[in-house]
PDB file of C-alpha atoms in Angstrom:
ATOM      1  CA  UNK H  11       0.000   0.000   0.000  1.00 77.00           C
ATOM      2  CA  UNK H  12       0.829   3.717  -1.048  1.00 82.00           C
ATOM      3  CA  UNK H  13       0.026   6.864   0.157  1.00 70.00           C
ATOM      4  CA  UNK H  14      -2.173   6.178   3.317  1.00 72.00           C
ATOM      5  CA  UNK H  15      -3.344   2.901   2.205  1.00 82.00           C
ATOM      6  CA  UNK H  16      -5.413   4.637  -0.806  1.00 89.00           C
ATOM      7  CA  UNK H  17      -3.145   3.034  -3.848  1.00 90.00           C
ATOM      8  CA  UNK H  18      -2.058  -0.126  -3.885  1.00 92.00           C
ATOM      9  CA  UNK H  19       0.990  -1.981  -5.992  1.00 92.00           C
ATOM     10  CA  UNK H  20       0.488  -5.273  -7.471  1.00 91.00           C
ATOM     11  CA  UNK H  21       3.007  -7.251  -9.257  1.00 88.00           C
ATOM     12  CA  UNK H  22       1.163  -9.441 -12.149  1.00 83.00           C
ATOM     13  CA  UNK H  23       2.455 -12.881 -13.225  1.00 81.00           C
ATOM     14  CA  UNK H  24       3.382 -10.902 -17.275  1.00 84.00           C
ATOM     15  CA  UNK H  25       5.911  -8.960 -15.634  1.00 84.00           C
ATOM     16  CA  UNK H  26       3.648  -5.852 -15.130  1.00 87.00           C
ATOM     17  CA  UNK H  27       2.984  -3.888 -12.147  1.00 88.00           C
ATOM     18  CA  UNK H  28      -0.357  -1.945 -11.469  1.00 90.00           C
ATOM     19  CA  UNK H  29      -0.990   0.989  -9.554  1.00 90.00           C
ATOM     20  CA  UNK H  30      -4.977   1.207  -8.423  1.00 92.00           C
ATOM     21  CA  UNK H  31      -6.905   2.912  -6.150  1.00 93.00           C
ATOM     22  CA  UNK H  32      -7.930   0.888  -3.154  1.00 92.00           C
ATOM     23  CA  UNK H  33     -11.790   1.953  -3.131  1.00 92.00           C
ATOM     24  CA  UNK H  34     -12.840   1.962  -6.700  1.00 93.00           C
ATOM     25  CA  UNK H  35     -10.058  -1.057  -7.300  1.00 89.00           C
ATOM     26  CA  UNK H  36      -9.512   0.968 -11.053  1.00 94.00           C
ATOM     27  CA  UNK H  37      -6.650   0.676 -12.253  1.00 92.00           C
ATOM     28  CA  UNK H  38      -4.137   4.204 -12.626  1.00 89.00           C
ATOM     29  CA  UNK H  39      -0.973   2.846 -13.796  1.00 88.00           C
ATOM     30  CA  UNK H  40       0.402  -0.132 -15.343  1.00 87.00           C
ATOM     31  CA  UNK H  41       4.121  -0.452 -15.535  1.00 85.00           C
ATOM     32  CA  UNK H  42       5.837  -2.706 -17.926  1.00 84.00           C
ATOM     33  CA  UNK H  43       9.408  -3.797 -17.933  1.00 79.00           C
ATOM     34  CA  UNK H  44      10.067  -6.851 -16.979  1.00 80.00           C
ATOM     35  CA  UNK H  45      10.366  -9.811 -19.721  1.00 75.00           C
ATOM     36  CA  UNK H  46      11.750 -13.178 -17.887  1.00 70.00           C
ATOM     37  CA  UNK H  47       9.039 -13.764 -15.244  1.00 77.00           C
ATOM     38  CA  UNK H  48       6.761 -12.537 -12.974  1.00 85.00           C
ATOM     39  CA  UNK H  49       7.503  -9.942 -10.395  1.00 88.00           C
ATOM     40  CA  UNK H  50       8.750 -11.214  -7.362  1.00 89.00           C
ATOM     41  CA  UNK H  51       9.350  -7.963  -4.996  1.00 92.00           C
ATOM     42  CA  UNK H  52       8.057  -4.943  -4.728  1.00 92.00           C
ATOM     43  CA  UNK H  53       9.749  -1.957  -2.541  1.00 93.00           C
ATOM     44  CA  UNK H  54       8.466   1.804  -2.525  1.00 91.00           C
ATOM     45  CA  UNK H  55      11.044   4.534  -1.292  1.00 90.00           C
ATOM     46  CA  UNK H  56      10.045   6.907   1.331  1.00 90.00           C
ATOM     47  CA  UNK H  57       9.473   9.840  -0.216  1.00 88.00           C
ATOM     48  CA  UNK H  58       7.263   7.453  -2.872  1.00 87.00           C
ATOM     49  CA  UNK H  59       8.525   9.394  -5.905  1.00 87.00           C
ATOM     50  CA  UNK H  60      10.424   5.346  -7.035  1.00 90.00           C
ATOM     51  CA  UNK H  61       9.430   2.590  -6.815  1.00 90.00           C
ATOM     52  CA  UNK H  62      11.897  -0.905  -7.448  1.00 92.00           C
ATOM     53  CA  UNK H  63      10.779  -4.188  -8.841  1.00 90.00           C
ATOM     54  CA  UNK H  64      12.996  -7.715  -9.028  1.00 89.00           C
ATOM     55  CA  UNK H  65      12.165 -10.963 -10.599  1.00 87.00           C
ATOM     56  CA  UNK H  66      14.849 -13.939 -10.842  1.00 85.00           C
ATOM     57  CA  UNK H  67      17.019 -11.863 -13.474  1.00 85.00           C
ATOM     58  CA  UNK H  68      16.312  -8.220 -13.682  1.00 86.00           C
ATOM     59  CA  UNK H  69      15.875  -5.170 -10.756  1.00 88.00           C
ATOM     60  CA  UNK H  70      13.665  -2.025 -12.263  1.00 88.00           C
ATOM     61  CA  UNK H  71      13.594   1.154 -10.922  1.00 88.00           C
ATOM     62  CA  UNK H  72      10.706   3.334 -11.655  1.00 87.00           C
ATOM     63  CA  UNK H  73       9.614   6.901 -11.407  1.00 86.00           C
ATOM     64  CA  UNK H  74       5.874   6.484  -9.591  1.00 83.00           C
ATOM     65  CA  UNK H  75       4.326   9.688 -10.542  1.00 78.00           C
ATOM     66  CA  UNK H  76       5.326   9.440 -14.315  1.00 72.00           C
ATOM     67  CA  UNK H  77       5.390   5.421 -15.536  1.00 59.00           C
ATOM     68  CA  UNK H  78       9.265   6.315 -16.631  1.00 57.00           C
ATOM     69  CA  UNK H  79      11.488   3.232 -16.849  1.00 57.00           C
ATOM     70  CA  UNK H  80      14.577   4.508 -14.971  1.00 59.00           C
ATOM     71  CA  UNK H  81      16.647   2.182 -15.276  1.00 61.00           C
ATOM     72  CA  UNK H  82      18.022  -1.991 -14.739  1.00 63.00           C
ATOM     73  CA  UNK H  83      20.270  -2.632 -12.082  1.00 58.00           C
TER      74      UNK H  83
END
């Protein structure tokens, strides 16, 4: 969960992570990077401007506001 427990983060079994509001359950963002397997962490920073995403192979870091792909680590 994400800012006060109103958005939460879901990592999908394609590789893609959504964003959706916790009372409609609508989806805001979807994020798609990932292309070995499904997303096995998720970790949001503080200040929840990134978030970071890991299956077996690959970690993503994300801009949350914007959908940008920042980079693989």
């Amino acid at each position: 969960f994400i800012k006060n427990g109103k958005n939460l983060l879901a990592g999908y079994g394609d590789g893609s992570l959504i964003l959706c509001d916790t009372e409609t359950f609508k989806t805001i963002r979807r994020f798609k990077g990932h292309h070995h397997l499904r997303i096995l962490s998720i970790e949001v920073d503080p200040d929840e401007k990134f978030v970071f995403t890991s299956d077996i192979y690959e970690l993503i870091k994300w801009n949350l506001n914007n959908v940008l792909f920042i980079n693989i680590i």
